[in-house]
Amino acid sequence: MRARTAMSLAALAALVLTAPALAAVPATAAPAASPATAAAAGTTTPAGFVGIAPTRVLDTRDYNQVPTHDHGKLGAGEYYRTPLATVCGHHPPFPCTSPVPTESTAVLVNVTVTNPTADGYVSLSSAAGAAGTAPATSSINFRAGQTVSNLVTVAVGDLWSSGYTRTVTLYNNAGTTDVVLDVVGYYTPTATDKYGPLAPTRIADSRSDGTGRLGGDAVRTYQVARPELGTADATSVILNITATDGSWDSFLTAYPTGTARPVNGSNVNFPVGSTVANQVVVPVGADGKIDLYNRAGWVHVIVDVVGSYGPSGKGLFSALKTPVRNLDTRDIGGRLQRGATATVRAVPTDGSVPNVLGVEANVTITDVTEAGHLTVFPGGGQPPNTSTVNVEPGQTIANSATTGVTGGGTYSVFDHGGPVSVVADLTGYFVTG
């Protein structure tokens, strides 16, 4: 049920660091999480991955798609716990119909915020914080009136109603907003598909590969199971999909070839003329391909492969029960400069989390004065020709980043645009298993 919290105007004002706000950061925050900080958060049991067709488990605009039948926007300073279910019963024991098994440890959910009345952010976690407090990390940032999506990986919370389904908790920091949640996958100890870290690789760019803009109500097919990428036996791929130069407000939906396009579920929501990226995890069709659908207008599409899941993968996912902030350049002297690389320490140095192959993070850009993008990649040296987060002047925007790490437990963030502030929040580790 809803846990409404009252926050004073002073407390709300303290959260407004930029427009829109990012989650409040403790004054003592370091550029990377200390071993004690990371260990204190706690992690879930390492688990394999199961990809599913996008399944809507919450839409606050529609009474019929709010499993608890508690209809309405999220309020300012509100924690809202929701079952990961398409519907729950009206009477005890309130049985639920869920796409997520009870033994799941974490879920991948595409979060869409729409109709917000104020600039702000929403955070997802496994449990609510104390009344009157805000989370230390953010999952999705937005401006008033904007519709925006982000793929979020989050540890699941306690069982809902007599053990029928798992839950997640949302927090909205300002104004009121509608939220839509589409589950696209989950982690469970019994799953056999594992994470395979890849060198980020661009496989399509309609601006330069001769395909041209994707039309409205049209589909384009991409070969994603490819030996040269390391994805020959992938059952799901991790992509970063960017929409740019769209002629209408629209959205993109990715799904495996040979299957029906999902009735619900969009992966990249973009306004006319903008450049918007979102991470996408999509099962691979039997022919090794995926389809990408554009709802309306004409739009250029860029597809980068950044990881995969399959039988030859090596990594099991261990989610942080409470995400931690690894980097906030505002706390260490300012903005990341054009052509500069930030090294993010994501793995504790005390050995408390051994055998880490990669990490799941949420990367946010703010304090932006000119268009540009960031590239997240493992190791040092020159960045690949891919993008992770695209941004325009005045925006604060986040995107999920799945990346391998160096032997020292770090990954890199390269700035292709003007000076920006960068925030990186850690949601979990991929460990050898």
Coordinates of C-alpha atoms in Angstrom, one line a residue:
M1 CA 0.0 0.0 0.0
R2 CA 1.0 3.6 -0.3
A3 CA 3.3 5.0 2.4
R4 CA 2.7 8.8 2.2
T5 CA 5.4 10.9 3.8
A6 CA 5.2 14.6 4.6
M7 CA 8.3 16.7 3.6
S8 CA 8.8 20.3 4.6
L9 CA 9.4 22.9 1.9
A10 CA 12.9 23.3 3.3
A11 CA 13.6 19.6 2.8
L12 CA 12.3 19.6 -0.7
A13 CA 14.4 22.7 -1.6
A14 CA 17.5 20.9 -0.3
L15 CA 17.0 18.2 -2.9
V16 CA 17.0 20.7 -5.8
L17 CA 20.7 20.5 -6.9
T18 CA 20.0 21.1 -10.6
A19 CA 17.0 21.4 -12.8
P20 CA 15.7 18.8 -12.6
A21 CA 16.9 17.5 -9.2
L22 CA 19.2 14.6 -8.6
A23 CA 19.1 12.5 -5.5
A24 CA 20.6 14.3 -2.5
V25 CA 24.2 13.5 -1.9
P26 CA 25.8 13.4 1.5
A27 CA 28.3 16.2 2.1
T28 CA 31.0 13.6 2.8
A29 CA 30.4 11.6 -0.5
A30 CA 33.6 10.4 -2.1
P31 CA 34.2 10.1 -5.8
A32 CA 34.0 6.3 -5.5
A33 CA 32.3 4.1 -2.9
S34 CA 34.6 3.0 -0.1
P35 CA 34.7 -0.7 0.6
A36 CA 32.7 -0.2 3.8
T37 CA 30.0 1.7 1.9
A38 CA 29.6 -0.9 -0.8
A39 CA 29.7 -3.9 1.6
A40 CA 27.2 -2.3 4.0
A41 CA 24.5 -2.1 1.3
G42 CA 24.2 -5.9 1.1
T43 CA 23.8 -8.0 -2.0
T44 CA 21.5 -10.6 -3.3
T45 CA 22.4 -14.2 -4.1
P46 CA 24.3 -14.5 -7.5
A47 CA 21.7 -15.4 -10.2
G48 CA 21.3 -16.2 -13.9
F49 CA 19.1 -14.2 -16.3
V50 CA 15.7 -14.8 -17.9
G51 CA 14.5 -12.4 -20.6
I52 CA 10.8 -12.0 -21.2
A53 CA 8.5 -10.0 -23.5
P54 CA 7.7 -6.6 -21.9
T55 CA 5.0 -7.1 -19.4
R56 CA 3.2 -4.2 -17.8
V57 CA 3.0 -4.4 -14.0
L58 CA 2.1 -0.8 -13.2
D59 CA 0.5 2.2 -15.0
T60 CA -0.8 4.8 -12.6
R61 CA -2.9 6.4 -15.4
D62 CA -5.1 3.3 -15.6
Y63 CA -7.0 1.8 -12.7
N64 CA -7.0 -1.6 -14.5
Q65 CA -3.2 -1.6 -14.6
V66 CA -2.6 -0.8 -11.0
P67 CA -2.3 -4.3 -9.4
T68 CA -3.3 -3.0 -5.9
H69 CA -6.3 -1.1 -7.3
D70 CA -4.8 2.0 -5.6
H71 CA -5.1 4.4 -8.5
G72 CA -3.4 7.7 -8.8
K73 CA -0.2 9.7 -9.4
L74 CA 2.8 9.4 -7.1
G75 CA 3.0 12.4 -4.8
A76 CA 6.0 14.5 -3.7
G77 CA 8.1 12.7 -1.1
E78 CA 6.1 9.6 -1.5
Y79 CA 7.3 6.0 -1.2
Y80 CA 5.0 3.6 -3.1
R81 CA 5.4 -0.2 -2.8
T82 CA 3.9 -2.2 -5.7
P83 CA 3.8 -5.9 -6.5
L84 CA 5.4 -7.1 -9.7
A85 CA 2.1 -8.3 -11.0
T86 CA -0.4 -7.7 -13.7
V87 CA -3.3 -7.8 -11.2
C88 CA -4.0 -8.8 -7.6
G89 CA -7.2 -10.0 -6.0
H90 CA -9.6 -7.6 -4.2
H91 CA -10.0 -9.8 -1.1
P92 CA -7.6 -11.8 1.2
P93 CA -5.3 -13.5 0.5
F94 CA -5.1 -11.0 -2.5
P95 CA -3.6 -13.5 -5.0
C96 CA -1.5 -12.0 -7.8
T97 CA -0.8 -12.9 -11.4
S98 CA 2.9 -12.2 -11.9
P99 CA 5.5 -12.6 -14.6
V100 CA 8.2 -12.8 -12.0
P101 CA 8.7 -16.0 -9.8
T102 CA 8.9 -15.7 -6.1
E103 CA 12.6 -16.9 -6.0
S104 CA 13.7 -14.0 -8.1
T105 CA 16.4 -11.8 -6.7
A106 CA 16.2 -8.7 -9.0
V107 CA 14.3 -7.5 -12.1
L108 CA 15.0 -5.4 -15.2
V109 CA 12.2 -2.9 -15.6
N110 CA 11.7 -0.2 -18.1
V111 CA 10.5 2.8 -16.2
T112 CA 8.5 5.5 -18.0
V113 CA 7.6 8.8 -16.2
T114 CA 4.8 10.9 -17.8
N115 CA 2.7 13.9 -16.9
P116 CA 5.1 15.1 -14.2
T117 CA 4.1 18.5 -12.7
A118 CA 7.6 19.5 -11.6
D119 CA 11.2 18.8 -12.4
G120 CA 12.4 15.9 -10.3
Y121 CA 13.4 12.2 -10.2
V122 CA 12.1 8.8 -9.3
S123 CA 14.2 6.2 -7.5
L124 CA 13.5 2.4 -7.4
S125 CA 14.7 0.2 -4.6
S126 CA 13.8 -3.0 -2.8
A127 CA 12.3 -1.3 0.2
A128 CA 11.1 2.1 1.4
G129 CA 13.3 4.5 3.3
A130 CA 12.4 6.1 6.6
A131 CA 9.5 8.5 6.5
G132 CA 10.6 12.0 5.6
T133 CA 13.9 10.9 4.1
A134 CA 14.9 10.6 0.4
P135 CA 17.1 7.9 -1.2
A136 CA 20.7 8.7 -1.8
T137 CA 20.5 7.7 -5.5
S138 CA 18.2 8.3 -8.4
S139 CA 16.9 6.0 -11.2
I140 CA 15.2 8.4 -13.7
N141 CA 15.3 12.2 -14.0
F142 CA 12.7 14.4 -15.8
R143 CA 11.4 17.9 -16.4
A144 CA 7.9 19.1 -15.9
G145 CA 5.6 17.8 -18.6
Q146 CA 8.2 15.4 -20.1
T147 CA 7.8 11.8 -21.0
V148 CA 11.0 9.9 -20.5
S149 CA 12.1 6.2 -20.0
N150 CA 15.0 4.4 -18.4
L151 CA 15.9 0.7 -18.0
V152 CA 16.4 0.1 -14.3
T153 CA 17.9 -3.0 -12.6
V154 CA 16.6 -3.3 -9.0
A155 CA 16.7 -5.9 -6.2
V156 CA 13.2 -7.1 -5.5
G157 CA 11.6 -6.5 -2.1
D158 CA 9.6 -8.7 0.3
L159 CA 6.7 -10.9 -0.9
W160 CA 3.4 -9.3 -1.4
S161 CA 0.3 -10.9 0.2
S162 CA 1.0 -14.4 1.5
G163 CA 3.9 -15.1 -0.8
Y164 CA 2.3 -14.5 -4.2
T165 CA 4.8 -12.1 -5.8
R166 CA 7.8 -9.9 -5.2
T167 CA 7.7 -6.2 -5.0
V168 CA 9.6 -3.0 -5.7
T169 CA 9.4 0.4 -4.1
L170 CA 9.2 3.8 -6.0
Y171 CA 10.0 7.2 -4.6
N172 CA 9.0 10.5 -6.2
N173 CA 10.8 13.5 -4.9
A174 CA 8.8 16.5 -6.2
G175 CA 5.4 17.3 -7.7
T176 CA 3.1 14.6 -8.9
T177 CA 3.8 12.1 -11.7
D178 CA 2.4 9.1 -13.4
V179 CA 4.7 6.0 -13.6
V180 CA 4.6 3.0 -16.0
L181 CA 6.7 -0.2 -15.2
D182 CA 7.3 -2.8 -17.9
V183 CA 9.3 -5.9 -16.7
V184 CA 11.6 -7.2 -19.4
G185 CA 13.6 -9.8 -17.4
Y186 CA 14.6 -11.1 -14.0
Y187 CA 17.4 -12.8 -12.2
T188 CA 16.9 -16.1 -10.4
P189 CA 19.4 -18.7 -9.0
T190 CA 18.0 -21.5 -11.1
A191 CA 18.5 -19.7 -14.5
T192 CA 21.3 -20.9 -16.7
D193 CA 21.9 -17.9 -19.0
K194 CA 24.8 -15.8 -17.8
Y195 CA 26.2 -12.4 -18.6
G196 CA 28.9 -12.0 -21.2
P197 CA 30.9 -8.7 -21.1
L198 CA 31.6 -7.4 -24.6
A199 CA 33.6 -4.6 -26.2
P200 CA 30.9 -2.0 -27.0
T201 CA 30.3 -2.2 -30.7
R202 CA 28.1 -0.1 -33.1
I203 CA 26.2 -2.4 -35.4
A204 CA 23.8 0.2 -37.1
D205 CA 23.7 3.9 -37.7
S206 CA 21.0 4.9 -40.2
R207 CA 22.7 8.3 -40.7
S208 CA 25.7 6.7 -42.4
D209 CA 24.9 3.1 -43.3
G210 CA 22.6 3.8 -46.2
T211 CA 19.4 2.6 -44.5
G212 CA 18.0 6.1 -43.9
R213 CA 15.5 7.1 -41.3
L214 CA 13.0 4.5 -40.0
G215 CA 9.4 5.4 -41.0
G216 CA 6.3 5.5 -38.9
D217 CA 4.5 2.2 -38.1
A218 CA 7.5 0.5 -39.6
V219 CA 9.9 -2.2 -38.5
R220 CA 13.7 -2.7 -39.2
T221 CA 15.5 -6.0 -38.5
Y222 CA 19.0 -6.3 -37.1
Q223 CA 21.3 -9.4 -36.9
V224 CA 22.6 -9.4 -33.3
A225 CA 23.8 -13.0 -32.9
R226 CA 27.2 -12.7 -34.5
P227 CA 30.4 -14.6 -33.8
E228 CA 32.6 -11.6 -34.4
L229 CA 30.7 -9.8 -31.6
G230 CA 30.9 -12.7 -29.2
T231 CA 27.1 -13.1 -29.3
A232 CA 26.8 -16.3 -31.5
D233 CA 24.8 -18.2 -28.9
A234 CA 23.2 -15.2 -27.1
T235 CA 19.6 -15.7 -25.9
S236 CA 19.3 -12.0 -25.0
V237 CA 21.4 -9.0 -26.0
I238 CA 22.1 -5.7 -24.1
L239 CA 21.8 -2.8 -26.5
N240 CA 22.0 1.0 -26.3
I241 CA 19.5 2.3 -28.8
T242 CA 19.5 6.0 -29.7
A243 CA 16.8 7.8 -31.6
T244 CA 17.7 11.1 -33.3
D245 CA 16.3 13.7 -35.7
G246 CA 12.7 12.4 -35.3
S247 CA 10.0 14.2 -37.3
W248 CA 7.2 13.5 -34.7
D249 CA 7.0 12.6 -31.0
S250 CA 7.2 8.9 -31.0
F251 CA 8.7 5.7 -29.4
L252 CA 10.8 2.7 -30.4
T253 CA 10.0 -0.9 -29.3
A254 CA 12.6 -3.7 -29.6
Y255 CA 11.5 -7.4 -29.7
P256 CA 12.7 -10.8 -31.0
T257 CA 12.0 -11.6 -34.7
G258 CA 9.4 -14.2 -35.3
T259 CA 7.3 -13.0 -32.4
A260 CA 4.4 -10.5 -32.2
R261 CA 5.2 -6.9 -31.3
P262 CA 4.4 -6.3 -27.6
V263 CA 1.1 -4.6 -27.1
N264 CA 2.5 -2.7 -24.1
G265 CA 6.1 -1.6 -23.7
S266 CA 8.2 1.1 -25.3
N267 CA 12.0 1.2 -25.1
V268 CA 12.9 4.7 -26.3
N269 CA 10.5 7.6 -26.0
F270 CA 11.6 10.7 -27.9
P271 CA 10.2 14.2 -28.7
V272 CA 10.4 15.6 -32.2
G273 CA 13.9 16.7 -33.1
S274 CA 15.6 15.4 -30.0
T275 CA 18.4 12.8 -29.4
V276 CA 17.4 10.2 -26.8
A277 CA 19.2 7.0 -25.8
N278 CA 18.0 4.1 -23.7
Q279 CA 19.6 0.8 -22.7
V280 CA 17.5 -2.2 -24.0
V281 CA 17.7 -5.9 -23.1
V282 CA 15.8 -8.0 -25.6
P283 CA 15.6 -11.7 -26.3
V284 CA 17.1 -12.9 -29.6
G285 CA 14.8 -14.4 -32.2
A286 CA 15.4 -18.0 -33.4
D287 CA 17.2 -16.6 -36.5
G288 CA 19.6 -14.5 -34.3
K289 CA 17.8 -11.2 -35.1
I290 CA 15.7 -8.6 -33.4
D291 CA 13.0 -6.2 -34.8
L292 CA 12.8 -2.5 -34.0
Y293 CA 9.5 -0.7 -34.4
N294 CA 8.9 3.1 -34.8
R295 CA 5.4 4.3 -33.9
A296 CA 5.2 7.5 -35.9
G297 CA 7.1 9.9 -38.1
W298 CA 10.6 9.4 -39.4
V299 CA 13.7 8.9 -37.2
H300 CA 17.3 8.0 -37.4
V301 CA 18.3 4.9 -35.3
I302 CA 21.7 4.0 -33.8
V303 CA 22.2 0.5 -32.3
D304 CA 25.2 -0.4 -30.1
V305 CA 25.7 -3.9 -28.6
V306 CA 27.2 -3.6 -25.1
G307 CA 26.7 -7.1 -23.6
S308 CA 24.8 -10.4 -23.8
Y309 CA 23.2 -13.2 -21.9
G310 CA 23.5 -16.9 -22.9
P311 CA 24.9 -20.4 -22.1
S312 CA 28.5 -19.3 -22.8
G313 CA 28.3 -16.3 -20.5
K314 CA 30.4 -16.3 -17.4
G315 CA 28.7 -13.8 -15.0
L316 CA 25.9 -14.2 -12.4
F317 CA 24.2 -11.0 -11.2
S318 CA 24.3 -9.9 -7.5
A319 CA 22.1 -6.9 -6.9
L320 CA 22.8 -4.3 -4.3
K321 CA 19.8 -4.2 -2.0
T322 CA 20.4 -0.5 -1.6
P323 CA 22.2 1.2 -4.6
V324 CA 25.3 3.3 -3.8
R325 CA 26.8 6.3 -5.4
N326 CA 30.3 5.7 -6.8
L327 CA 30.9 9.1 -8.5
D328 CA 29.5 12.6 -8.3
T329 CA 31.9 15.1 -10.0
R330 CA 30.1 18.0 -8.3
D331 CA 31.7 16.7 -5.1
I332 CA 35.2 16.6 -6.4
G333 CA 35.8 19.9 -8.0
G334 CA 33.4 20.3 -10.9
R335 CA 32.5 19.0 -14.3
L336 CA 34.1 16.4 -16.6
Q337 CA 35.7 18.3 -19.5
R338 CA 35.5 17.7 -23.2
G339 CA 37.7 14.8 -24.3
A340 CA 38.4 13.8 -20.7
T341 CA 37.9 10.4 -19.1
A342 CA 36.6 9.7 -15.5
T343 CA 37.6 6.5 -13.9
V344 CA 34.9 5.1 -11.7
R345 CA 35.8 2.6 -8.9
A346 CA 32.8 0.3 -8.7
V347 CA 34.3 -2.7 -6.8
P348 CA 35.5 -2.6 -3.2
T349 CA 39.2 -2.8 -2.8
D350 CA 39.0 -5.0 0.4
G351 CA 38.1 -8.2 -1.5
S352 CA 34.6 -8.3 -0.1
V353 CA 33.1 -8.7 -3.6
P354 CA 35.5 -11.1 -5.5
N355 CA 35.6 -12.2 -9.1
V356 CA 33.7 -9.3 -10.6
L357 CA 33.4 -9.3 -14.4
G358 CA 31.2 -6.3 -14.8
V359 CA 28.7 -4.0 -13.1
E360 CA 25.3 -2.5 -13.6
A361 CA 25.2 1.3 -13.1
N362 CA 22.9 4.3 -13.6
V363 CA 24.8 7.2 -15.2
T364 CA 23.3 10.7 -15.0
I365 CA 24.5 13.9 -16.8
T366 CA 23.6 17.4 -15.5
D367 CA 24.9 21.0 -15.7
V368 CA 24.8 20.8 -19.5
T369 CA 25.5 23.8 -21.7
E370 CA 25.9 22.1 -25.1
A371 CA 24.8 19.0 -26.9
G372 CA 27.0 15.9 -26.5
H373 CA 27.2 12.4 -25.1
L374 CA 29.1 10.1 -22.8
T375 CA 30.6 6.7 -23.5
V376 CA 30.9 4.1 -20.8
F377 CA 33.4 1.4 -21.4
P378 CA 35.7 -1.1 -19.5
G379 CA 39.4 -0.3 -19.1
G380 CA 41.3 2.7 -20.2
G381 CA 42.7 4.0 -23.5
Q382 CA 40.6 5.3 -26.3
P383 CA 36.8 5.0 -26.1
P384 CA 34.8 2.9 -28.6
N385 CA 32.7 4.6 -31.2
T386 CA 29.5 4.1 -29.2
S387 CA 27.3 6.2 -26.9
T388 CA 25.7 5.6 -23.5
V389 CA 24.0 8.9 -22.5
N390 CA 23.0 11.6 -25.0
V391 CA 22.2 15.1 -23.7
E392 CA 21.1 18.5 -24.9
P393 CA 21.6 21.9 -23.2
G394 CA 19.7 22.4 -20.0
Q395 CA 18.9 18.7 -19.6
T396 CA 19.4 16.3 -16.7
I397 CA 19.1 12.8 -18.0
A398 CA 20.1 9.3 -17.0
N399 CA 20.7 6.0 -18.7
S400 CA 21.5 2.5 -17.5
A401 CA 25.0 1.3 -18.2
T402 CA 26.1 -2.4 -18.3
T403 CA 29.8 -2.6 -18.5
G404 CA 32.8 -4.9 -17.9
V405 CA 35.4 -3.7 -15.4
T406 CA 39.2 -3.8 -15.2
G407 CA 41.0 -6.2 -13.0
G408 CA 41.2 -3.3 -10.5
G409 CA 37.4 -3.0 -10.5
T410 CA 37.0 0.2 -12.4
Y411 CA 35.3 1.4 -15.6
S412 CA 35.6 4.5 -17.7
V413 CA 33.3 7.4 -18.7
F414 CA 34.5 9.5 -21.7
D415 CA 33.0 13.0 -22.4
H416 CA 32.4 13.7 -26.2
G417 CA 30.7 17.1 -25.5
G418 CA 31.2 20.2 -23.5
P419 CA 31.8 20.2 -19.7
V420 CA 29.2 18.3 -17.7
S421 CA 28.6 17.0 -14.2
V422 CA 28.4 13.2 -14.1
V423 CA 26.8 11.0 -11.4
A424 CA 27.2 7.2 -11.3
D425 CA 25.1 5.0 -9.1
L426 CA 25.9 1.3 -8.7
T427 CA 23.0 -1.2 -8.7
G428 CA 24.9 -4.5 -8.8
Y429 CA 27.8 -6.8 -9.8
F430 CA 28.3 -9.5 -12.3
V431 CA 30.5 -12.2 -10.6
T432 CA 32.1 -15.3 -12.1
G433 CA 29.8 -18.3 -11.5

